[in-house]
PDB file of C-alpha atoms and ligand atoms in Angstrom:
ATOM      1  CA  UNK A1319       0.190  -2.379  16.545  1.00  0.00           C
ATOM      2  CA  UNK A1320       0.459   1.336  16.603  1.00  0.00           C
ATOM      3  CA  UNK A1321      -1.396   3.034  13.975  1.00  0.00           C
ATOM      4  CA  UNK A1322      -0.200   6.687  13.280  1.00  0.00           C
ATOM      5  CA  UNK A1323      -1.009   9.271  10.046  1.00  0.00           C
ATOM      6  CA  UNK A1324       1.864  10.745   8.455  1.00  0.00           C
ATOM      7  CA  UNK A1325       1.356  13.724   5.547  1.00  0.00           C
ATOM      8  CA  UNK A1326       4.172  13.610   3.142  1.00  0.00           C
ATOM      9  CA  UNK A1327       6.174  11.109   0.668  1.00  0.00           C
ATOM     10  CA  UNK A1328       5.629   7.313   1.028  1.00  0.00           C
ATOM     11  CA  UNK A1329       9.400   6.692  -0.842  1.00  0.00           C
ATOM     12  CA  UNK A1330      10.931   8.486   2.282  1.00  0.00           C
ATOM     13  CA  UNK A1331       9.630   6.786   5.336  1.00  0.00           C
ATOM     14  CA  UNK A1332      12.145   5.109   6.804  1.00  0.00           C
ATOM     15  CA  UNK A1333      10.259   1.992   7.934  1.00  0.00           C
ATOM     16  CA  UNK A1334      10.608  -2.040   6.978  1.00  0.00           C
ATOM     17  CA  UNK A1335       8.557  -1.927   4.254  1.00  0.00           C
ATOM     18  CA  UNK A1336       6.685   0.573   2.277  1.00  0.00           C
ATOM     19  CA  UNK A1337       3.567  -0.321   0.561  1.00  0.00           C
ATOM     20  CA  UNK A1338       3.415   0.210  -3.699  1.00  0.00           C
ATOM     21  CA  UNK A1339       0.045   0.760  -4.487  1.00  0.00           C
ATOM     22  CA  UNK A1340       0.446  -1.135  -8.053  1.00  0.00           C
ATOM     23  CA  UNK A1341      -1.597  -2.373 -10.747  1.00  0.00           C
ATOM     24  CA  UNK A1342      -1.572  -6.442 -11.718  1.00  0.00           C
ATOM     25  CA  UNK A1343       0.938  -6.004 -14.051  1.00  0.00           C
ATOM     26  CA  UNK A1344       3.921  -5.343 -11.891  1.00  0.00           C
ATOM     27  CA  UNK A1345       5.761  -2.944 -14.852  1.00  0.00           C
ATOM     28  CA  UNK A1346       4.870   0.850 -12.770  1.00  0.00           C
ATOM     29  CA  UNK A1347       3.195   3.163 -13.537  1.00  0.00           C
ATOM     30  CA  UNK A1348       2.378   6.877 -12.109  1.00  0.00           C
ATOM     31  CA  UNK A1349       1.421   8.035  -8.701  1.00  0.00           C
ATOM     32  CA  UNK A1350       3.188   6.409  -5.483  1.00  0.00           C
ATOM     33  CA  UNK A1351       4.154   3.281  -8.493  1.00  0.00           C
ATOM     34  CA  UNK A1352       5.849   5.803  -9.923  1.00  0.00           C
ATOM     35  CA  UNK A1353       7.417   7.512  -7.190  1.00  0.00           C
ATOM     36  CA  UNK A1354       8.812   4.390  -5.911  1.00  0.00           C
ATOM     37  CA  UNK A1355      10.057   2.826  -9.173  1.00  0.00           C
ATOM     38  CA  UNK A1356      11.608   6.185  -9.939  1.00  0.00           C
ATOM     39  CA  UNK A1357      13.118   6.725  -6.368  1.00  0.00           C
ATOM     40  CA  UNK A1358      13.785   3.146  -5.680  1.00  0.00           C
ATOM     41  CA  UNK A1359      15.909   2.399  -9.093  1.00  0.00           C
ATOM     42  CA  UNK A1360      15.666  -0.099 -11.421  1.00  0.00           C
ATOM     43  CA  UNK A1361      16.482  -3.357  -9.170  1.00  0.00           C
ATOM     44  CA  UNK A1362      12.449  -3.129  -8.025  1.00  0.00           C
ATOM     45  CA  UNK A1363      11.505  -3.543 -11.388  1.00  0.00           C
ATOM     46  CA  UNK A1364      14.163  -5.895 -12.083  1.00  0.00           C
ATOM     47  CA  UNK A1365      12.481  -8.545  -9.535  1.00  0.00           C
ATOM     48  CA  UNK A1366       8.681  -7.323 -10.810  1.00  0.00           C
ATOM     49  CA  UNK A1367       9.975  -8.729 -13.785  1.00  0.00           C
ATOM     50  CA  UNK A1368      11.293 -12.213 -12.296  1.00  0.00           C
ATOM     51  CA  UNK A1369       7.905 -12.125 -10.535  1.00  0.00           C
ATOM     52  CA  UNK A1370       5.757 -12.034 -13.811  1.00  0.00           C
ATOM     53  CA  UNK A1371       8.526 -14.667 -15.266  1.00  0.00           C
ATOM     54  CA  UNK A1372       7.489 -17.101 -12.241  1.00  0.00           C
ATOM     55  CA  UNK A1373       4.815 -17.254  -9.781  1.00  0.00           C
ATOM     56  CA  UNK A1374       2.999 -14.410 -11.232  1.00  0.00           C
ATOM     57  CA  UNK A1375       3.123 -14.715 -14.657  1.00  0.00           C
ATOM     58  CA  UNK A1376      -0.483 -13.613 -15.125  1.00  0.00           C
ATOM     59  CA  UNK A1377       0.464 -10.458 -12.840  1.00  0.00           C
ATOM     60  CA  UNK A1378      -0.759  -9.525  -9.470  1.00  0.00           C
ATOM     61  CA  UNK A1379      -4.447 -10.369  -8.774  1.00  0.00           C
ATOM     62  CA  UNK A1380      -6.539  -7.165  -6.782  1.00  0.00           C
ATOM     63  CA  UNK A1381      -5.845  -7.626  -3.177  1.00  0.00           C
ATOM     64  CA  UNK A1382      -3.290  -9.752  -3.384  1.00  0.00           C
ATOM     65  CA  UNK A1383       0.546  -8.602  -2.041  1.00  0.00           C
ATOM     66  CA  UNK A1384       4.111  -9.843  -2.843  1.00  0.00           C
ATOM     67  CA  UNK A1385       7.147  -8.558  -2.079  1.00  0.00           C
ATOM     68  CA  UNK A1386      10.696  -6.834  -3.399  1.00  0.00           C
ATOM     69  CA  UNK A1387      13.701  -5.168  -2.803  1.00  0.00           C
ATOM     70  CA  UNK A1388      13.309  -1.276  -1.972  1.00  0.00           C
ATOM     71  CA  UNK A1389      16.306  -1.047  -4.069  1.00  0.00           C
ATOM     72  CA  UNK A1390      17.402   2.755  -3.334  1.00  0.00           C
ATOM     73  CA  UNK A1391      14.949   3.217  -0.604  1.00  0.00           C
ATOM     74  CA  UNK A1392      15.348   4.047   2.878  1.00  0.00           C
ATOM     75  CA  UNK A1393      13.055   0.845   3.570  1.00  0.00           C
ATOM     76  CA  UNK A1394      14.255  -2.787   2.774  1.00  0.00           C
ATOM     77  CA  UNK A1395      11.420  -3.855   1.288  1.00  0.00           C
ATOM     78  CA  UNK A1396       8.723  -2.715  -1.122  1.00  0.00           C
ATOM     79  CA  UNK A1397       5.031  -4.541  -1.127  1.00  0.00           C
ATOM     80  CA  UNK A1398       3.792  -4.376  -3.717  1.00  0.00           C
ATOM     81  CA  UNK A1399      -0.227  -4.375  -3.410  1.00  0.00           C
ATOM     82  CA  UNK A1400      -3.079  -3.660  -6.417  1.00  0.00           C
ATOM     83  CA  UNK A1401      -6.121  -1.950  -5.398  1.00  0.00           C
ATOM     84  CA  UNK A1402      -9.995  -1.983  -6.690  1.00  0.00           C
ATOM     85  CA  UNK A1403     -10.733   0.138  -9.056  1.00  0.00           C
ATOM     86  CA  UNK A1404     -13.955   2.605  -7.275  1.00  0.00           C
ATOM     87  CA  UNK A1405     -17.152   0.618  -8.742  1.00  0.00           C
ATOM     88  CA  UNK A1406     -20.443   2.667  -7.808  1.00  0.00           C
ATOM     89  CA  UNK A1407     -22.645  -0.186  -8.481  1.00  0.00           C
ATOM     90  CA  UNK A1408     -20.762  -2.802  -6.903  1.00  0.00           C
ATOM     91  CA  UNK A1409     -19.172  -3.115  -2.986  1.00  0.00           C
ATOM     92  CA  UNK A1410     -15.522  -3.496  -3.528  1.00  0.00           C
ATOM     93  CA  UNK A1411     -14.545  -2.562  -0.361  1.00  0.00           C
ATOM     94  CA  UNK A1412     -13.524  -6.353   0.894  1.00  0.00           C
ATOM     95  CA  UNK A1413     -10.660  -6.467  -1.670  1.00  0.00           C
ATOM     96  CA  UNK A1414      -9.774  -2.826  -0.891  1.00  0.00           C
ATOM     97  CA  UNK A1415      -9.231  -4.519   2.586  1.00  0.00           C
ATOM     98  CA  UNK A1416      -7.584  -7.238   1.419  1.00  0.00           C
ATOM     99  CA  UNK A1417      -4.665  -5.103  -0.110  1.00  0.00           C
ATOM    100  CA  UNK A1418      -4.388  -3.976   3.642  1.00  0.00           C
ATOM    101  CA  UNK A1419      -4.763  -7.357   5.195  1.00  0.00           C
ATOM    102  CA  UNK A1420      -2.503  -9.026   2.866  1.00  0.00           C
ATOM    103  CA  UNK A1421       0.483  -6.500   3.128  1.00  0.00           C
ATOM    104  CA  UNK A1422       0.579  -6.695   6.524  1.00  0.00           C
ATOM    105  CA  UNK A1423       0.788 -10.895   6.597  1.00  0.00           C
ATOM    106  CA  UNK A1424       3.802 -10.518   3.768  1.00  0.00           C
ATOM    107  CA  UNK A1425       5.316  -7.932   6.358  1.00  0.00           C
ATOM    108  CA  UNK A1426       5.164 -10.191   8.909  1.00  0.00           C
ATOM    109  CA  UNK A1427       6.581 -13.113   7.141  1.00  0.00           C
ATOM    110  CA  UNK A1428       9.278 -10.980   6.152  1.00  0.00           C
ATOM    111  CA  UNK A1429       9.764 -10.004   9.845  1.00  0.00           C
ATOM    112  CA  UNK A1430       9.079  -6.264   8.667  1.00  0.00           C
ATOM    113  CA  UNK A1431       8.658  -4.348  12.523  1.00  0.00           C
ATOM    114  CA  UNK A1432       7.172  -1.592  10.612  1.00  0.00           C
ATOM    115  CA  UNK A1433       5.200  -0.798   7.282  1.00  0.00           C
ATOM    116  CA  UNK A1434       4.176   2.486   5.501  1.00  0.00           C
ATOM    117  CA  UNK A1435       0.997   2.358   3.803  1.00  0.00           C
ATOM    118  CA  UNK A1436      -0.680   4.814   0.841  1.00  0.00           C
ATOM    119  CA  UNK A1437      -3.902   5.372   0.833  1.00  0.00           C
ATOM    120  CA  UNK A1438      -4.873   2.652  -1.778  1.00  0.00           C
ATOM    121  CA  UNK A1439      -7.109   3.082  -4.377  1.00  0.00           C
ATOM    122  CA  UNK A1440      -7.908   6.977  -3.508  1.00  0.00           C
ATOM    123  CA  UNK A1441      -6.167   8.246  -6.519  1.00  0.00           C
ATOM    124  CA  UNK A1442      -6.216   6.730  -9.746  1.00  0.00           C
ATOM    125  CA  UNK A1443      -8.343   4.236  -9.016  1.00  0.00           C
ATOM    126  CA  UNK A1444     -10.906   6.930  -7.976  1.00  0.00           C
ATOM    127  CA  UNK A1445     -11.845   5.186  -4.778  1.00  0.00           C
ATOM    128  CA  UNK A1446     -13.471   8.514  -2.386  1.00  0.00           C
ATOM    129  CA  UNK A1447     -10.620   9.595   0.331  1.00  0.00           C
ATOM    130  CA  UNK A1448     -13.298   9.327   3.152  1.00  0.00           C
ATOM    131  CA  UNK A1449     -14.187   5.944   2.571  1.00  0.00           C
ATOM    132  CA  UNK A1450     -10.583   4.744   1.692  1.00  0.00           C
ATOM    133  CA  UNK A1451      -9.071   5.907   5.053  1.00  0.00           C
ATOM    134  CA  UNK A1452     -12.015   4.169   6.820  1.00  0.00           C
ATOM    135  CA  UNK A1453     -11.271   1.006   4.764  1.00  0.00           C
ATOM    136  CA  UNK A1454      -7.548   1.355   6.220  1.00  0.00           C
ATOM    137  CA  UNK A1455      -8.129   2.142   9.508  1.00  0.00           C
ATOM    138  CA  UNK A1456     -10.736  -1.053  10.013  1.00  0.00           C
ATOM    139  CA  UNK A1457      -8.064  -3.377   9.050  1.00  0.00           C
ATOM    140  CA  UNK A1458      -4.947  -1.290  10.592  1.00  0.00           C
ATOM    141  CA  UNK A1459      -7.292  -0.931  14.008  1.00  0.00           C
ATOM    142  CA  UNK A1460      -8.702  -5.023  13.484  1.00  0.00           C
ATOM    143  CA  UNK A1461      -7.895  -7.786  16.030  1.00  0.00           C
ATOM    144  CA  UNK A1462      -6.141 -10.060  13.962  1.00  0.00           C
ATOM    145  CA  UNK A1463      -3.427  -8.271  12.583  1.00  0.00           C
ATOM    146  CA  UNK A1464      -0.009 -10.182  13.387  1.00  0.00           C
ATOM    147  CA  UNK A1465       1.869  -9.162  16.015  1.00  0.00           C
ATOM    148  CA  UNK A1466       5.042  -9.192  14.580  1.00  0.00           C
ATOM    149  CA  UNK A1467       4.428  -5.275  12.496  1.00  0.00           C
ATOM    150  CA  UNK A1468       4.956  -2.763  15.435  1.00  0.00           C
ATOM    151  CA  UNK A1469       4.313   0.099  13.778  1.00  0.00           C
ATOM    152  CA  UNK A1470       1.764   1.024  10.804  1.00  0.00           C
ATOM    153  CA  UNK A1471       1.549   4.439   8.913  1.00  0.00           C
ATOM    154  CA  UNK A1472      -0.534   5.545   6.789  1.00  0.00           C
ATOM    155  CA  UNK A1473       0.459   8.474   4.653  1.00  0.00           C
ATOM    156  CA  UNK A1474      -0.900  10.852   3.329  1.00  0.00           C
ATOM    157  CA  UNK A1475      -0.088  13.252   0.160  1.00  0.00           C
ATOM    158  CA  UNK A1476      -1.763  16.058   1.094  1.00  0.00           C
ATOM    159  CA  UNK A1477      -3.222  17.979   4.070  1.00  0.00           C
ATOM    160  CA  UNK A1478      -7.348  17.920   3.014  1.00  0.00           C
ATOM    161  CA  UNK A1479      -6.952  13.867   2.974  1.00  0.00           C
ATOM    162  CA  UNK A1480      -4.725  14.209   6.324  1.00  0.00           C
ATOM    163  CA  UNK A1481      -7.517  16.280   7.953  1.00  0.00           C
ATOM    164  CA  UNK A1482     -10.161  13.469   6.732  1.00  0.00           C
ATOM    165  CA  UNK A1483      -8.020  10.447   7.963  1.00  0.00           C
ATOM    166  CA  UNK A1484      -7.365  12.968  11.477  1.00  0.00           C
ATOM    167  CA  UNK A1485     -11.684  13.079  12.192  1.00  0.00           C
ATOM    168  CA  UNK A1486     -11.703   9.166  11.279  1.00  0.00           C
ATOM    169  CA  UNK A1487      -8.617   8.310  13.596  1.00  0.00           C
TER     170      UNK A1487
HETATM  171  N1  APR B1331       3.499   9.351  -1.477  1.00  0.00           N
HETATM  172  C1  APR B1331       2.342   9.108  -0.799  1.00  0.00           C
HETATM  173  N2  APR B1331       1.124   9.131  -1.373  1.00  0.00           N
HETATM  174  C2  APR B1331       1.075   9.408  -2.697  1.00  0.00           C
HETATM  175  C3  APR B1331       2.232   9.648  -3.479  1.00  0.00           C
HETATM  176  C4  APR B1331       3.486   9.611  -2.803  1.00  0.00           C
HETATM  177  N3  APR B1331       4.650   9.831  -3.443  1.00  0.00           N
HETATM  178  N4  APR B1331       1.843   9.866  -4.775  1.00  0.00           N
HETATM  179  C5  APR B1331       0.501   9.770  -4.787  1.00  0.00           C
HETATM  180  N5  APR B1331       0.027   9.513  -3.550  1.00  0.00           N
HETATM  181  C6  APR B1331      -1.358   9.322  -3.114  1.00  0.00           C
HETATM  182  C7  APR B1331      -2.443   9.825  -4.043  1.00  0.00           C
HETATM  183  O1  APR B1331      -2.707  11.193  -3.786  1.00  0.00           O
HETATM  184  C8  APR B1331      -3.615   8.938  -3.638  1.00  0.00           C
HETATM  185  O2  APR B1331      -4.257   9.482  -2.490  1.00  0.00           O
HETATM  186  O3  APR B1331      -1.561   7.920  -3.031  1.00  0.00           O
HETATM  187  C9  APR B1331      -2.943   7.630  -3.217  1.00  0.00           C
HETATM  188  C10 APR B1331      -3.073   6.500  -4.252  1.00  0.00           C
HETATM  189  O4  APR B1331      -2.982   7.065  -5.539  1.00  0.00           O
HETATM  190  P1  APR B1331      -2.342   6.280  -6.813  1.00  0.00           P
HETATM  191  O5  APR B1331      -0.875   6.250  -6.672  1.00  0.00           O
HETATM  192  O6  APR B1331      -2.956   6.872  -8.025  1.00  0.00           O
HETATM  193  O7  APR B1331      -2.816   4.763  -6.635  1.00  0.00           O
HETATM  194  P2  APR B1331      -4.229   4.084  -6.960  1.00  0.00           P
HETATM  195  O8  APR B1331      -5.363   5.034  -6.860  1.00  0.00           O
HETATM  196  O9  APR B1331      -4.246   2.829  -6.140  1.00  0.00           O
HETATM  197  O10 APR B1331      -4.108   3.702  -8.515  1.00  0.00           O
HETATM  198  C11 APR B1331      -3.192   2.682  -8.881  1.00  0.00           C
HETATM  199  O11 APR B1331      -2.201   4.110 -10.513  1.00  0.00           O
HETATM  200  O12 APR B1331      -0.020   4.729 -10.550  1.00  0.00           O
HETATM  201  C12 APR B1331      -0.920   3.852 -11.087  1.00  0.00           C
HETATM  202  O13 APR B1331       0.386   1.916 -11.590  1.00  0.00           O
HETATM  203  C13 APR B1331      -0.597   2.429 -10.718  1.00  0.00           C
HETATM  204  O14 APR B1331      -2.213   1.540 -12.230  1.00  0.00           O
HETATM  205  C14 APR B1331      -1.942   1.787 -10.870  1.00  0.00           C
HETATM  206  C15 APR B1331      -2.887   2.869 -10.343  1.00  0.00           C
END
Protein backbone atom coordinates (compact mmCIF):
# COMPACT_ATOMS: atom_id res chain seq x y z
CA UNK A 1 0.00 0.00 0.00
CA UNK A 2 1.34 3.39 -0.76
CA UNK A 3 1.51 5.63 2.10
CA UNK A 4 1.74 9.42 1.15
CA UNK A 5 1.19 12.87 3.50
CA UNK A 6 -1.12 15.31 2.20
CA UNK A 7 -1.49 19.05 4.06
CA UNK A 8 -4.92 20.35 3.55
CA UNK A 9 -8.82 19.38 4.03
CA UNK A 10 -9.75 15.71 4.74
CA UNK A 11 -13.65 16.51 3.24
CA UNK A 12 -11.90 17.18 -0.19
CA UNK A 13 -9.75 14.24 -0.98
CA UNK A 14 -11.09 12.58 -3.57
CA UNK A 15 -10.37 9.00 -2.47
CA UNK A 16 -12.83 5.77 -1.54
CA UNK A 17 -13.23 6.58 1.75
CA UNK A 18 -12.30 9.30 4.08
CA UNK A 19 -11.76 8.62 7.65
CA UNK A 20 -14.22 10.73 10.47
CA UNK A 21 -12.33 10.96 13.42
CA UNK A 22 -15.66 10.69 15.72
CA UNK A 23 -16.59 10.27 19.17
CA UNK A 24 -18.85 6.96 20.36
CA UNK A 25 -21.82 8.68 19.96
CA UNK A 26 -22.08 8.95 16.23
CA UNK A 27 -24.24 12.58 16.46
CA UNK A 28 -20.80 15.07 15.23
CA UNK A 29 -19.30 17.18 16.65
CA UNK A 30 -16.36 19.85 15.80
CA UNK A 31 -13.06 19.42 14.13
CA UNK A 32 -12.76 17.00 10.94
CA UNK A 33 -16.59 15.49 12.63
CA UNK A 34 -17.61 18.62 11.95
CA UNK A 35 -16.17 19.37 8.75
CA UNK A 36 -17.48 16.28 7.32
CA UNK A 37 -21.03 16.34 8.75
CA UNK A 38 -21.20 19.94 7.62
CA UNK A 39 -19.64 19.31 4.09
CA UNK A 40 -21.05 15.91 3.64
CA UNK A 41 -24.94 16.91 4.40
CA UNK A 42 -27.29 15.51 6.46
CA UNK A 43 -27.65 11.82 4.84
CA UNK A 44 -24.21 10.90 7.05
CA UNK A 45 -25.95 11.67 10.01
CA UNK A 46 -29.06 10.25 8.82
CA UNK A 47 -27.37 6.58 8.78
CA UNK A 48 -25.25 7.54 12.27
CA UNK A 49 -28.58 7.64 13.45
CA UNK A 50 -29.85 4.13 11.98
CA UNK A 51 -26.48 2.95 13.34
CA UNK A 52 -27.18 3.94 17.06
CA UNK A 53 -30.97 2.58 16.33
CA UNK A 54 -29.30 -0.97 15.46
CA UNK A 55 -26.03 -2.51 15.86
CA UNK A 56 -24.67 0.32 17.76
CA UNK A 57 -27.10 1.39 19.95
CA UNK A 58 -24.63 1.96 22.79
CA UNK A 59 -22.50 4.10 20.14
CA UNK A 60 -19.15 3.43 18.72
CA UNK A 61 -16.64 1.77 21.12
CA UNK A 62 -12.72 3.55 20.93
CA UNK A 63 -11.01 1.86 18.12
CA UNK A 64 -13.64 0.44 16.65
CA UNK A 65 -14.79 1.61 12.76
CA UNK A 66 -18.12 1.40 10.81
CA UNK A 67 -19.07 2.78 7.87
CA UNK A 68 -21.54 5.46 5.85
CA UNK A 69 -22.43 7.24 3.00
CA UNK A 70 -20.09 10.38 2.20
CA UNK A 71 -23.30 11.91 1.31
CA UNK A 72 -22.02 15.26 -0.52
CA UNK A 73 -18.47 14.20 -0.55
CA UNK A 74 -16.13 13.68 -3.24
CA UNK A 75 -15.48 10.12 -1.54
CA UNK A 76 -18.22 7.34 -1.40
CA UNK A 77 -17.77 6.47 1.83
CA UNK A 78 -17.14 7.98 5.25
CA UNK A 79 -15.48 5.70 8.26
CA UNK A 80 -16.30 6.64 10.85
CA UNK A 81 -13.50 5.85 13.64
CA UNK A 82 -13.32 7.18 17.62
CA UNK A 83 -10.01 7.82 18.98
CA UNK A 84 -8.36 7.63 22.71
CA UNK A 85 -8.58 10.35 24.50
CA UNK A 86 -4.35 11.35 25.39
CA UNK A 87 -4.03 9.58 29.00
CA UNK A 88 -0.47 10.52 30.55
CA UNK A 89 -0.62 7.82 33.03
CA UNK A 90 -1.86 5.15 30.97
CA UNK A 91 -0.46 3.62 27.27
CA UNK A 92 -3.33 4.10 24.96
CA UNK A 93 -1.53 3.89 22.03
CA UNK A 94 -2.89 0.14 20.99
CA UNK A 95 -6.45 1.51 20.55
CA UNK A 96 -5.07 4.66 18.87
CA UNK A 97 -3.83 1.87 16.43
CA UNK A 98 -6.74 0.14 16.35
CA UNK A 99 -8.77 3.16 14.88
CA UNK A 100 -6.06 2.77 12.06
CA UNK A 101 -6.16 -0.96 11.80
CA UNK A 102 -9.80 -1.19 11.88
CA UNK A 103 -10.55 1.51 9.13
CA UNK A 104 -8.49 0.03 6.87
CA UNK A 105 -10.25 -3.77 7.26
CA UNK A 106 -13.89 -1.82 6.81
CA UNK A 107 -12.15 -0.22 3.63
CA UNK A 108 -11.29 -3.29 2.39
CA UNK A 109 -14.52 -5.01 2.91
CA UNK A 110 -16.06 -2.24 1.25
CA UNK A 111 -13.59 -2.70 -1.67
CA UNK A 112 -12.42 1.03 -0.91
CA UNK A 113 -8.88 1.20 -3.39
CA UNK A 114 -8.06 4.19 -1.42
CA UNK A 115 -8.64 5.86 2.11
CA UNK A 116 -7.82 9.36 3.57
CA UNK A 117 -6.92 9.36 7.06
CA UNK A 118 -6.78 12.45 9.90
CA UNK A 119 -4.48 12.42 12.22
CA UNK A 120 -6.63 10.80 15.04
CA UNK A 121 -6.71 11.82 18.34
CA UNK A 122 -4.07 14.87 17.82
CA UNK A 123 -6.65 17.49 18.31
CA UNK A 124 -9.32 17.35 20.67
CA UNK A 125 -8.46 14.45 22.13
CA UNK A 126 -5.06 16.06 22.97
CA UNK A 127 -3.06 13.08 21.82
CA UNK A 128 0.87 14.89 21.00
CA UNK A 129 1.22 15.30 16.95
CA UNK A 130 4.68 13.52 17.14
CA UNK A 131 3.53 10.52 18.66
CA UNK A 132 0.15 10.39 16.72
CA UNK A 133 1.82 10.39 13.23
CA UNK A 134 4.18 7.64 14.51
CA UNK A 135 1.10 5.69 15.75
CA UNK A 136 -0.22 6.07 11.98
CA UNK A 137 2.61 5.42 10.15
CA UNK A 138 3.35 1.88 12.21
CA UNK A 139 0.07 0.60 11.18
CA UNK A 140 -0.11 2.42 7.56
CA UNK A 141 3.77 1.03 7.02
CA UNK A 142 2.71 -2.71 8.98
CA UNK A 143 2.74 -6.07 7.11
CA UNK A 144 -0.64 -7.03 7.48
CA UNK A 145 -2.58 -4.42 6.11
CA UNK A 146 -5.03 -5.88 3.31
CA UNK A 147 -4.13 -5.66 0.05
CA UNK A 148 -7.13 -4.60 -1.37
CA UNK A 149 -6.53 -0.34 -0.10
CA UNK A 150 -3.96 0.89 -2.76
CA UNK A 151 -3.48 4.01 -1.61
CA UNK A 152 -3.40 5.57 2.10
CA UNK A 153 -3.13 9.36 3.02
CA UNK A 154 -2.72 10.84 5.80
CA UNK A 155 -3.58 14.49 6.05
CA UNK A 156 -2.62 16.92 7.59
CA UNK A 157 -4.25 20.46 8.72
CA UNK A 158 -1.44 22.36 8.96
CA UNK A 159 2.20 22.71 7.83
CA UNK A 160 4.16 22.36 11.60
CA UNK A 161 2.27 18.77 11.90
CA UNK A 162 3.14 18.16 8.00
CA UNK A 163 6.83 18.94 8.72
CA UNK A 164 6.63 16.41 11.88
CA UNK A 165 4.84 13.56 9.91
CA UNK A 166 7.71 14.60 6.77
CA UNK A 167 11.01 13.69 9.50
CA UNK A 168 8.87 10.49 10.66
CA UNK A 169 8.04 9.34 6.97
N1 LIG B 1 -9.19 18.17 7.67
C1 LIG B 1 -8.09 17.49 8.12
N2 LIG B 1 -7.67 17.53 9.40
C2 LIG B 1 -8.39 18.28 10.26
C3 LIG B 1 -9.55 19.00 9.88
C4 LIG B 1 -9.94 18.91 8.51
N3 LIG B 1 -11.02 19.56 8.03
N4 LIG B 1 -10.06 19.63 10.99
C5 LIG B 1 -9.23 19.32 12.01
N5 LIG B 1 -8.22 18.53 11.59
C6 LIG B 1 -7.12 17.95 12.36
C7 LIG B 1 -6.82 18.59 13.70
O1 LIG B 1 -5.94 19.68 13.54
C8 LIG B 1 -6.15 17.43 14.43
O2 LIG B 1 -4.78 17.37 14.08
O3 LIG B 1 -7.49 16.62 12.65
C9 LIG B 1 -6.84 16.19 13.84
C10 LIG B 1 -7.88 15.55 14.77
O4 LIG B 1 -8.55 16.57 15.47
P1 LIG B 1 -10.10 16.46 15.94
O5 LIG B 1 -10.97 16.63 14.76
O6 LIG B 1 -10.26 17.36 17.10
O7 LIG B 1 -10.28 14.94 16.39
P2 LIG B 1 -9.85 14.21 17.74
O8 LIG B 1 -8.67 14.84 18.39
O9 LIG B 1 -9.81 12.75 17.40
O10 LIG B 1 -11.09 14.49 18.72
C11 LIG B 1 -12.33 13.86 18.43
O11 LIG B 1 -13.46 15.95 18.56
O12 LIG B 1 -14.65 16.90 16.87
C12 LIG B 1 -14.77 16.16 18.01
O13 LIG B 1 -16.71 14.82 17.64
C13 LIG B 1 -15.30 14.78 17.73
O14 LIG B 1 -15.59 14.29 20.05
C14 LIG B 1 -14.79 14.03 18.92
C15 LIG B 1 -13.40 14.65 19.13
Amino acid sequence: MRVELVTGDITVQEVDAIVNAANSSLLGGGGVDGAIHRRGGPAILDECRALRAGHYGRGLAVGEAVATTAGRLPARWVIHTVGPVFSAREDRSPLLRNCYANSLRVAAELGARSIAFPLVSSGVYRWPKEDAVAQALAVLRGSDVPTTVEDARLVLFDDATRVIAQRLL
